[in-house]
GROMACS .gro file of C-alpha atoms in nm:
model
  424
    1MET     CA    1   4.082   2.419   5.540
    2LYS     CA    2   4.447   2.304   5.494
    3ASN     CA    3   4.761   2.510   5.402
    4TRP     CA    4   4.959   2.454   5.050
    5ALA     CA    5   5.136   2.154   5.194
    6ALA     CA    6   4.840   2.009   5.362
    7ASN     CA    7   5.032   1.932   5.676
    8LEU     CA    8   4.824   2.209   5.892
    9THR     CA    9   4.448   2.250   5.932
   10TYR     CA   10   4.360   2.583   6.025
   11SER     CA   11   4.118   2.669   6.320
   12SER     CA   12   3.915   2.944   6.177
   13GLU     CA   13   3.528   2.912   6.181
   14ARG     CA   14   3.477   3.035   5.841
   15ILE     CA   15   3.664   3.237   5.565
   16GLU     CA   16   3.524   3.543   5.433
   17ARG     CA   17   3.630   3.703   5.077
   18PRO     CA   18   3.528   4.068   5.102
   19ARG     CA   19   3.506   4.255   4.773
   20THR     CA   20   3.503   4.627   4.903
   21LEU     CA   21   3.653   4.808   5.159
   22ALA     CA   22   3.331   4.839   5.338
   23GLU     CA   23   3.272   4.486   5.368
   24LEU     CA   24   3.605   4.420   5.497
   25ALA     CA   25   3.547   4.717   5.762
   26GLY     CA   26   3.222   4.537   5.853
   27ILE     CA   27   3.414   4.184   5.931
   28VAL     CA   28   3.688   4.352   6.106
   29ALA     CA   29   3.481   4.584   6.331
   30GLY     CA   30   3.243   4.314   6.401
   31GLU     CA   31   3.427   3.994   6.471
   32PRO     CA   32   3.650   3.952   6.800
   33ARG     CA   33   3.890   3.734   6.615
   34VAL     CA   34   4.019   3.804   6.254
   35ARG     CA   35   4.316   3.739   6.060
   36ALA     CA   36   4.430   3.757   5.687
   37LEU     CA   37   4.544   3.468   5.491
   38GLY     CA   38   4.747   3.487   5.189
   39SER     CA   39   4.843   3.182   4.970
   40ARG     CA   40   4.859   2.968   5.234
   41HIS     CA   41   5.213   2.870   5.208
   42SER     CA   42   5.315   2.911   5.544
   43PHE     CA   43   5.402   2.566   5.714
   44CYS     CA   44   5.326   2.638   6.063
   45ASP     CA   45   5.029   2.817   6.239
   46VAL     CA   46   5.205   3.191   6.222
   47ALA     CA   47   4.847   3.280   6.015
   48ASP     CA   48   4.597   3.089   6.225
   49THR     CA   49   4.303   3.205   6.407
   50THR     CA   50   4.006   3.070   6.590
   51GLY     CA   51   3.795   3.334   6.431
   52VAL     CA   52   3.740   3.449   6.076
   53HIS     CA   53   3.999   3.417   5.822
   54VAL     CA   54   3.972   3.698   5.568
   55GLN     CA   55   4.102   3.634   5.179
   56LEU     CA   56   4.171   3.954   4.971
   57ASP     CA   57   4.184   3.813   4.619
   58LEU     CA   58   3.845   3.928   4.545
   59LEU     CA   59   3.885   4.295   4.707
   60ASP     CA   60   3.867   4.575   4.489
   61ASP     CA   61   3.934   4.924   4.663
   62GLY     CA   62   3.842   5.138   4.412
   63ARG     CA   63   4.182   5.164   4.233
   64PRO     CA   64   4.369   4.984   3.972
   65PRO     CA   65   4.528   4.673   4.097
   66LEU     CA   66   4.862   4.805   4.000
   67GLU     CA   67   4.953   5.158   3.929
   68VAL     CA   68   5.304   5.306   3.926
   69ASP     CA   69   5.409   5.664   3.978
   70PRO     CA   70   5.590   5.785   3.700
   71GLY     CA   71   5.787   6.033   3.887
   72THR     CA   72   5.933   5.804   4.182
   73GLY     CA   73   5.889   5.449   4.013
   74VAL     CA   74   5.700   5.328   4.332
   75ALA     CA   75   5.428   5.078   4.274
   76SER     CA   76   5.098   5.050   4.456
   77VAL     CA   77   4.971   4.721   4.467
   78ARG     CA   78   4.664   4.529   4.612
   79ALA     CA   79   4.783   4.309   4.879
   80GLY     CA   80   4.602   4.015   4.784
   81LEU     CA   81   4.769   4.005   4.422
   82ARG     CA   82   5.037   3.734   4.365
   83TYR     CA   83   5.389   3.811   4.300
   84GLY     CA   84   5.409   3.678   3.935
   85GLU     CA   85   5.119   3.882   3.871
   86VAL     CA   86   5.264   4.194   3.996
   87ALA     CA   87   5.595   4.143   3.827
   88ALA     CA   88   5.454   4.077   3.507
   89GLY     CA   89   5.250   4.412   3.536
   90LEU     CA   90   5.545   4.611   3.639
   91HIS     CA   91   5.775   4.478   3.347
   92ALA     CA   92   5.501   4.590   3.105
   93GLU     CA   93   5.534   4.918   3.266
   94GLY     CA   94   5.900   4.907   3.223
   95ARG     CA   95   5.998   4.856   3.576
   96ALA     CA   96   6.126   4.555   3.789
   97LEU     CA   97   6.177   4.449   4.177
   98GLY     CA   98   6.509   4.384   4.304
   99ALA     CA   99   6.431   4.028   4.397
  100MET     CA  100   6.168   3.744   4.366
  101ALA     CA  101   6.111   3.433   4.585
  102SER     CA  102   6.138   3.097   4.471
  103LEU     CA  103   5.784   3.090   4.389
  104PRO     CA  104   5.588   3.365   4.192
  105HIS     CA  105   5.276   3.220   4.330
  106ILE     CA  106   5.257   3.379   4.692
  107SER     CA  107   5.073   3.686   4.768
  108VAL     CA  108   5.246   4.027   4.805
  109ALA     CA  109   5.119   4.082   5.159
  110GLY     CA  110   5.161   3.758   5.311
  111ALA     CA  111   5.520   3.717   5.154
  112VAL     CA  112   5.645   4.041   5.295
  113ALA     CA  113   5.461   3.989   5.641
  114THR     CA  114   5.677   3.689   5.728
  115GLY     CA  115   6.003   3.787   5.567
  116THR     CA  116   6.030   3.581   5.264
  117HIS     CA  117   6.312   3.651   5.069
  118GLY     CA  118   6.502   3.537   4.731
  119SER     CA  119   6.879   3.516   4.698
  120GLY     CA  120   7.174   3.793   4.612
  121ASP     CA  121   7.432   3.964   4.791
  122GLY     CA  122   7.298   4.302   4.702
  123THR     CA  123   6.932   4.212   4.716
  124ARG     CA  124   6.746   4.261   5.051
  125SER     CA  125   6.422   4.032   5.163
  126LEU     CA  126   6.111   4.110   4.964
  127ALA     CA  127   6.000   4.341   5.244
  128GLY     CA  128   6.293   4.546   5.174
  129ASP     CA  129   6.130   4.668   4.859
  130VAL     CA  130   5.844   4.789   5.065
  131VAL     CA  131   5.822   5.156   5.125
  132GLY     CA  132   5.438   5.186   5.223
  133VAL     CA  133   5.163   4.984   5.390
  134GLU     CA  134   4.817   5.042   5.405
  135LEU     CA  135   4.625   4.858   5.650
  136MET     CA  136   4.260   4.816   5.815
  137THR     CA  137   4.344   4.826   6.199
  138ALA     CA  138   4.079   4.703   6.484
  139SER     CA  139   3.863   4.966   6.449
  140GLY     CA  140   3.813   4.904   6.071
  141GLU     CA  141   3.979   5.244   5.971
  142VAL     CA  142   4.279   5.243   5.731
  143LEU     CA  143   4.618   5.348   5.857
  144ILE     CA  144   4.908   5.444   5.602
  145LEU     CA  145   5.263   5.407   5.694
  146ARG     CA  146   5.550   5.492   5.495
  147ARG     CA  147   5.911   5.484   5.485
  148GLY     CA  148   6.032   5.742   5.743
  149ASP     CA  149   5.758   5.722   5.974
  150ALA     CA  150   5.845   5.625   6.325
  151ASP     CA  151   5.624   5.303   6.312
  152PHE     CA  152   5.716   5.188   5.972
  153PRO     CA  153   5.996   4.966   6.053
  154GLY     CA  154   5.754   4.760   6.235
  155SER     CA  155   5.461   4.745   5.988
  156VAL     CA  156   5.606   4.535   5.693
  157VAL     CA  157   5.732   4.224   5.861
  158ALA     CA  158   5.422   4.206   6.117
  159LEU     CA  159   5.331   3.859   6.114
  160GLY     CA  160   4.941   3.999   6.034
  161ALA     CA  161   4.950   4.115   6.402
  162LEU     CA  162   4.872   4.501   6.333
  163GLY     CA  163   4.570   4.475   6.132
  164ILE     CA  164   4.462   4.347   5.761
  165VAL     CA  165   4.715   4.463   5.496
  166THR     CA  166   4.505   4.607   5.203
  167ARG     CA  167   4.776   4.769   4.979
  168VAL     CA  168   5.147   4.761   4.962
  169GLU     CA  169   5.367   5.015   4.810
  170LEU     CA  170   5.709   4.889   4.626
  171ALA     CA  171   6.020   5.059   4.534
  172THR     CA  172   6.105   4.941   4.193
  173ALA     CA  173   6.399   4.989   3.929
  174PRO     CA  174   6.427   4.998   3.536
  175THR     CA  175   6.336   4.646   3.367
  176PHE     CA  176   6.647   4.415   3.319
  177ASP     CA  177   6.725   4.078   3.175
  178VAL     CA  178   6.875   3.778   3.352
  179ARG     CA  179   7.036   3.463   3.220
  180GLN     CA  180   7.032   3.158   3.435
  181ASP     CA  181   7.331   2.912   3.428
  182VAL     CA  182   7.329   2.591   3.620
  183PHE     CA  183   7.638   2.409   3.765
  184THR     CA  184   7.714   2.068   3.903
  185GLY     CA  185   7.931   1.855   4.088
  186LEU     CA  186   8.103   2.140   4.328
  187PRO     CA  187   8.368   2.000   4.577
  188TRP     CA  188   8.286   2.050   4.889
  189ASP     CA  189   8.650   2.174   5.003
  190ALA     CA  190   8.594   2.413   4.710
  191LEU     CA  191   8.285   2.563   4.869
  192PHE     CA  192   8.439   2.596   5.239
  193GLU     CA  193   8.719   2.769   5.089
  194ASN     CA  194   8.515   2.992   4.865
  195LEU     CA  195   8.163   3.045   5.017
  196ASP     CA  196   8.150   3.403   4.983
  197ALA     CA  197   8.318   3.406   4.596
  198VAL     CA  198   8.071   3.165   4.502
  199MET     CA  199   7.771   3.325   4.657
  200GLY     CA  200   7.884   3.648   4.480
  201SER     CA  201   7.962   3.493   4.130
  202ALA     CA  202   7.622   3.639   3.996
  203TYR     CA  203   7.332   3.862   4.071
  204SER     CA  204   7.147   3.578   4.236
  205VAL     CA  205   7.318   3.255   4.339
  206SER     CA  206   7.134   2.929   4.514
  207ILE     CA  207   7.325   2.629   4.626
  208PHE     CA  208   7.113   2.308   4.618
  209THR     CA  209   7.241   1.979   4.818
  210SER     CA  210   7.144   1.707   5.043
  211TRP     CA  211   7.454   1.746   5.285
  212PHE     CA  212   7.578   1.392   5.244
  213GLU     CA  213   7.640   1.346   4.887
  214PRO     CA  214   8.008   1.343   4.773
  215ASP     CA  215   7.982   1.689   4.605
  216VAL     CA  216   7.749   2.019   4.594
  217ARG     CA  217   7.475   1.899   4.333
  218MET     CA  218   7.403   2.212   4.214
  219VAL     CA  219   7.455   2.581   4.203
  220TRP     CA  220   7.196   2.822   4.014
  221CYS     CA  221   7.368   3.146   3.885
  222LYS     CA  222   7.133   3.409   3.787
  223SER     CA  223   7.334   3.709   3.612
  224LYS     CA  224   7.210   4.067   3.496
  225VAL     CA  225   7.281   4.082   3.111
  226SER     CA  226   7.306   4.394   2.932
  227THR     CA  227   7.023   4.475   2.672
  228GLY     CA  228   7.103   4.316   2.353
  229SER     CA  229   7.367   4.092   2.524
  230THR     CA  230   7.401   3.754   2.644
  231ARG     CA  231   7.709   3.819   2.847
  232GLY     CA  232   7.666   3.841   3.236
  233GLU     CA  233   7.753   4.135   3.394
  234THR     CA  234   7.991   3.946   3.596
  235GLY     CA  235   8.174   3.890   3.304
  236GLY     CA  236   8.226   3.585   3.056
  237GLU     CA  237   7.949   3.387   2.907
  238ALA     CA  238   7.877   3.246   3.251
  239PRO     CA  239   8.024   3.263   3.603
  240THR     CA  240   8.381   3.127   3.536
  241LEU     CA  241   8.444   3.092   3.873
  242LEU     CA  242   8.250   2.776   3.917
  243VAL     CA  243   8.435   2.580   3.655
  244GLU     CA  244   8.747   2.700   3.793
  245LEU     CA  245   8.668   2.548   4.120
  246GLY     CA  246   8.565   2.233   3.941
  247ALA     CA  247   8.194   2.230   3.866
  248ALA     CA  248   8.065   2.145   3.535
  249PRO     CA  249   7.808   2.322   3.353
  250ALA     CA  250   7.472   2.121   3.333
  251THR     CA  251   7.362   1.965   3.010
  252GLU     CA  252   7.023   1.964   3.049
  253PRO     CA  253   6.786   2.177   3.256
  254MET     CA  254   6.737   2.088   3.621
  255HIS     CA  255   6.474   2.071   3.918
  256PRO     CA  256   6.578   2.162   4.282
  257LEU     CA  257   6.475   1.802   4.368
  258PRO     CA  258   6.633   1.515   4.231
  259ASP     CA  259   6.478   1.306   3.969
  260VAL     CA  260   6.210   1.554   3.912
  261ALA     CA  261   6.191   1.705   3.538
  262ALA     CA  262   6.231   2.076   3.507
  263VAL     CA  263   5.936   2.152   3.330
  264ALA     CA  264   5.796   2.378   3.606
  265CYS     CA  265   6.149   2.542   3.647
  266THR     CA  266   6.204   2.886   3.486
  267GLU     CA  267   6.450   2.862   3.165
  268GLN     CA  268   6.798   2.782   3.197
  269GLY     CA  269   7.108   2.706   2.996
  270GLY     CA  270   7.220   3.082   2.963
  271VAL     CA  271   6.919   3.218   2.765
  272PRO     CA  272   6.840   3.562   2.852
  273GLY     CA  273   6.476   3.688   2.938
  274PRO     CA  274   6.303   3.941   3.150
  275TRP     CA  275   6.370   3.952   3.535
  276PHE     CA  276   6.065   3.815   3.647
  277GLU     CA  277   6.103   3.486   3.426
  278ARG     CA  278   6.432   3.394   3.572
  279LEU     CA  279   6.488   3.520   3.932
  280PRO     CA  280   6.213   3.255   4.051
  281HIS     CA  281   6.290   2.908   4.036
  282PHE     CA  282   5.949   2.817   3.909
  283ARG     CA  283   5.704   2.938   3.666
  284LEU     CA  284   5.371   3.115   3.774
  285ASP     CA  285   5.164   2.886   3.508
  286PHE     CA  286   5.298   2.557   3.669
  287THR     CA  287   5.203   2.379   3.980
  288PRO     CA  288   5.529   2.476   4.211
  289SER     CA  289   5.761   2.228   4.371
  290LEU     CA  290   5.589   1.904   4.480
  291GLY     CA  291   5.346   2.030   4.762
  292GLU     CA  292   5.370   1.716   4.966
  293GLU     CA  293   5.662   1.848   5.171
  294LEU     CA  294   5.757   2.012   5.449
  295GLN     CA  295   6.007   2.347   5.508
  296SER     CA  296   6.221   2.494   5.755
  297GLU     CA  297   6.469   2.781   5.715
  298TYR     CA  298   6.750   2.930   5.933
  299LEU     CA  299   6.881   3.279   5.840
  300LEU     CA  300   7.210   3.357   6.020
  301PRO     CA  301   7.485   3.673   6.019
  302ARG     CA  302   7.635   3.666   5.657
  303ALA     CA  303   8.005   3.593   5.862
  304ALA     CA  304   7.896   3.289   5.998
  305GLY     CA  305   7.837   3.109   5.659
  306PRO     CA  306   8.151   2.892   5.643
  307ASP     CA  307   8.089   2.753   6.003
  308ALA     CA  308   7.734   2.689   5.952
  309VAL     CA  309   7.819   2.481   5.628
  310ARG     CA  310   8.068   2.275   5.795
  311ALA     CA  311   7.834   2.199   6.094
  312LEU     CA  312   7.552   2.106   5.855
  313ARG     CA  313   7.799   1.907   5.632
  314ALA     CA  314   7.915   1.737   5.940
  315LEU     CA  315   7.525   1.657   6.008
  316GLY     CA  316   7.489   1.514   5.671
  317ASP     CA  317   7.407   1.172   5.749
  318ARG     CA  318   7.132   1.267   5.987
  319ILE     CA  319   6.988   1.521   5.768
  320GLY     CA  320   7.003   1.383   5.408
  321PRO     CA  321   6.765   1.059   5.454
  322LEU     CA  322   6.477   1.311   5.545
  323LEU     CA  323   6.573   1.584   5.281
  324LEU     CA  324   6.406   1.620   4.944
  325THR     CA  325   6.645   1.918   4.892
  326SER     CA  326   6.831   2.185   5.091
  327GLU     CA  327   6.930   2.539   4.974
  328ILE     CA  328   7.151   2.811   5.060
  329ARG     CA  329   7.101   3.164   4.961
  330THR     CA  330   7.206   3.537   5.091
  331ILE     CA  331   7.019   3.866   5.135
  332ALA     CA  332   7.115   4.190   5.216
  333GLY     CA  333   7.038   4.350   5.552
  334ASP     CA  334   6.733   4.573   5.601
  335ASP     CA  335   6.596   4.774   5.892
  336GLN     CA  336   6.267   4.590   5.975
  337TRP     CA  337   6.220   4.512   6.338
  338LEU     CA  338   6.097   4.165   6.295
  339SER     CA  339   6.316   4.087   6.004
  340THR     CA  340   6.500   3.752   6.018
  341THR     CA  341   6.782   3.958   5.778
  342GLY     CA  342   6.841   4.286   5.991
  343GLU     CA  343   7.191   4.230   5.864
  344ASP     CA  344   7.384   4.072   5.567
  345SER     CA  345   7.278   3.724   5.582
  346ILE     CA  346   7.304   3.356   5.475
  347ALA     CA  347   7.001   3.166   5.479
  348PHE     CA  348   7.017   2.774   5.511
  349HIS     CA  349   6.687   2.621   5.372
  350PHE     CA  350   6.533   2.258   5.412
  351THR     CA  351   6.244   2.081   5.205
  352TRP     CA  352   6.181   1.773   5.416
  353ARG     CA  353   5.994   1.459   5.338
  354GLN     CA  354   5.635   1.491   5.478
  355ASP     CA  355   5.726   1.304   5.788
  356TRP     CA  356   5.673   1.550   6.075
  357PRO     CA  357   5.751   1.333   6.372
  358ALA     CA  358   6.107   1.248   6.210
  359VAL     CA  359   6.183   1.606   6.141
  360ARG     CA  360   6.069   1.738   6.459
  361ALA     CA  361   6.284   1.488   6.606
  362LEU     CA  362   6.582   1.622   6.421
  363LEU     CA  363   6.523   1.990   6.423
  364PRO     CA  364   6.649   2.003   6.818
  365GLU     CA  365   6.990   1.868   6.681
  366LEU     CA  366   7.012   2.091   6.379
  367GLU     CA  367   6.921   2.416   6.590
  368ALA     CA  368   7.161   2.329   6.824
  369ALA     CA  369   7.422   2.385   6.572
  370LEU     CA  370   7.284   2.686   6.410
  371LEU     CA  371   7.146   2.901   6.713
  372PRO     CA  372   7.485   2.946   6.887
  373LEU     CA  373   7.589   3.136   6.506
  374GLY     CA  374   7.322   3.352   6.549
  375ALA     CA  375   7.052   3.175   6.394
  376ARG     CA  376   6.682   3.303   6.341
  377PRO     CA  377   6.409   3.074   6.230
  378HIS     CA  378   6.185   3.186   5.945
  379TRP     CA  379   5.873   3.297   6.066
  380GLY     CA  380   5.642   3.107   5.821
  381LYS     CA  381   5.838   2.740   5.866
  382LEU     CA  382   5.885   2.473   6.075
  383PHE     CA  383   6.121   2.527   6.380
  384THR     CA  384   6.143   2.381   6.746
  385VAL     CA  385   6.291   2.702   6.928
  386PRO     CA  386   6.077   2.780   7.211
  387VAL     CA  387   5.832   3.054   7.105
  388ALA     CA  388   5.901   3.233   7.429
  389ASP     CA  389   6.300   3.251   7.329
  390LEU     CA  390   6.217   3.421   6.989
  391PRO     CA  391   6.196   3.798   7.121
  392GLY     CA  392   6.546   3.782   7.230
  393LEU     CA  393   6.656   3.700   6.907
  394TYR     CA  394   6.553   4.061   6.773
  395PRO     CA  395   6.662   4.380   6.943
  396HIS     CA  396   6.348   4.603   6.859
  397PHE     CA  397   6.081   4.333   6.975
  398GLU     CA  398   5.962   4.526   7.262
  399ASP     CA  399   5.915   4.822   7.005
  400PHE     CA  400   5.702   4.593   6.789
  401ALA     CA  401   5.532   4.457   7.072
  402ASP     CA  402   5.415   4.809   7.193
  403LEU     CA  403   5.307   4.896   6.845
  404ALA     CA  404   5.097   4.592   6.797
  405ALA     CA  405   4.916   4.668   7.131
  406ARG     CA  406   4.850   5.030   7.046
  407LEU     CA  407   4.714   4.950   6.706
  408ASP     CA  408   4.522   4.621   6.850
  409PRO     CA  409   4.461   4.646   7.214
  410THR     CA  410   4.226   4.363   7.250
  411GLY     CA  411   4.422   4.117   7.035
  412LYS     CA  412   4.163   4.098   6.760
  413PHE     CA  413   4.492   4.001   6.499
  414ARG     CA  414   4.662   3.732   6.709
  415GLY     CA  415   4.637   3.362   6.651
  416GLY     CA  416   4.877   3.078   6.617
  417TYR     CA  417   5.184   3.115   6.773
  418VAL     CA  418   5.184   3.503   6.743
  419GLU     CA  419   4.936   3.480   7.021
  420GLU     CA  420   5.197   3.314   7.260
  421LEU     CA  421   5.464   3.596   7.102
  422LEU     CA  422   5.314   3.888   7.210
  423ALA     CA  423   5.163   3.743   7.552
  424ARG     CA  424   5.267   3.969   7.845
   0.00000   0.00000   0.00000
């Protein structure tokens, strides 16, 4: 079986889709190697195993797939659900998540395990919304960890190394509306000099570029709107800053990839709608993006943003020919031990043409520019940083390794590069 982009063939002997916790416990206890497999959207072997893969899309734990505590607003959801399904269910209950990733098609447990994120100065990664985790450990027993427990900071962005996550608890807020406005042709000098202001001009901002173009191709601004209003809470009918800096409002719906119709994208043009129908870039009921692509991403301390933009712009002639598109986003920090956003961060995402030899040859050059600025590669995407160097990027890595060894002493849940990462 291959991953979503078909650039990776998994090493597992077979795939199991248990329907009950008892079935799952039997698999976990009876197999020497087991790993959970979500929506298969990782581009590297972070979720791989030479043993048995377990998918939880059919798992029924005897509770509703999604239930919201009316007192706290905390939502308990089955780990195998996709974010788009969870979001629609929460909206029906009058609740919302703080952030959504570009794709609503990804599974909850898989997304938080690798540090997946959306964009917004004030919004954390998807793992930042997690306040509780239920997982099946190597013994087949269920362990519950909640915020405040000593081991909780190591339990969410955990790369599947602690066990099979069966349920996740998410903090929610009252539901809200969002309008999405797209701007084109922002001059590079304006971005260099006003990066923080541009990224803060709406609730969620994404910049799309190929790095070698004469101007920044697009800026997507997703603004919260008050009930019954079309005005963004940042003020005005749309973020006026972009126009003041020389960008122009898009005259038609846009896709992140050049020359691709926007039919799969969430509604633009400043039309207000529910948060879960605007914060992702793509609609749940459409096939996302192209599929035939590769992805890399590097997350840096927010203060390094201007230097990183200039460094990547200088490499534009090298990067551009291999790109489908590149995206810049910001994320608020969180306290997860393996989070790539342990502090307020800026992320540089690269969607490559599916030419791995050429991309692999370029990545060391790109990493040489970004690593000195404090970059951490996304756990689920492609990079050439030696795995042995990754622990040094995380101050609490040894705490995580100790937790993994305690919950999984035989390495049942290790595989792919996680095996090497946790080798001692």
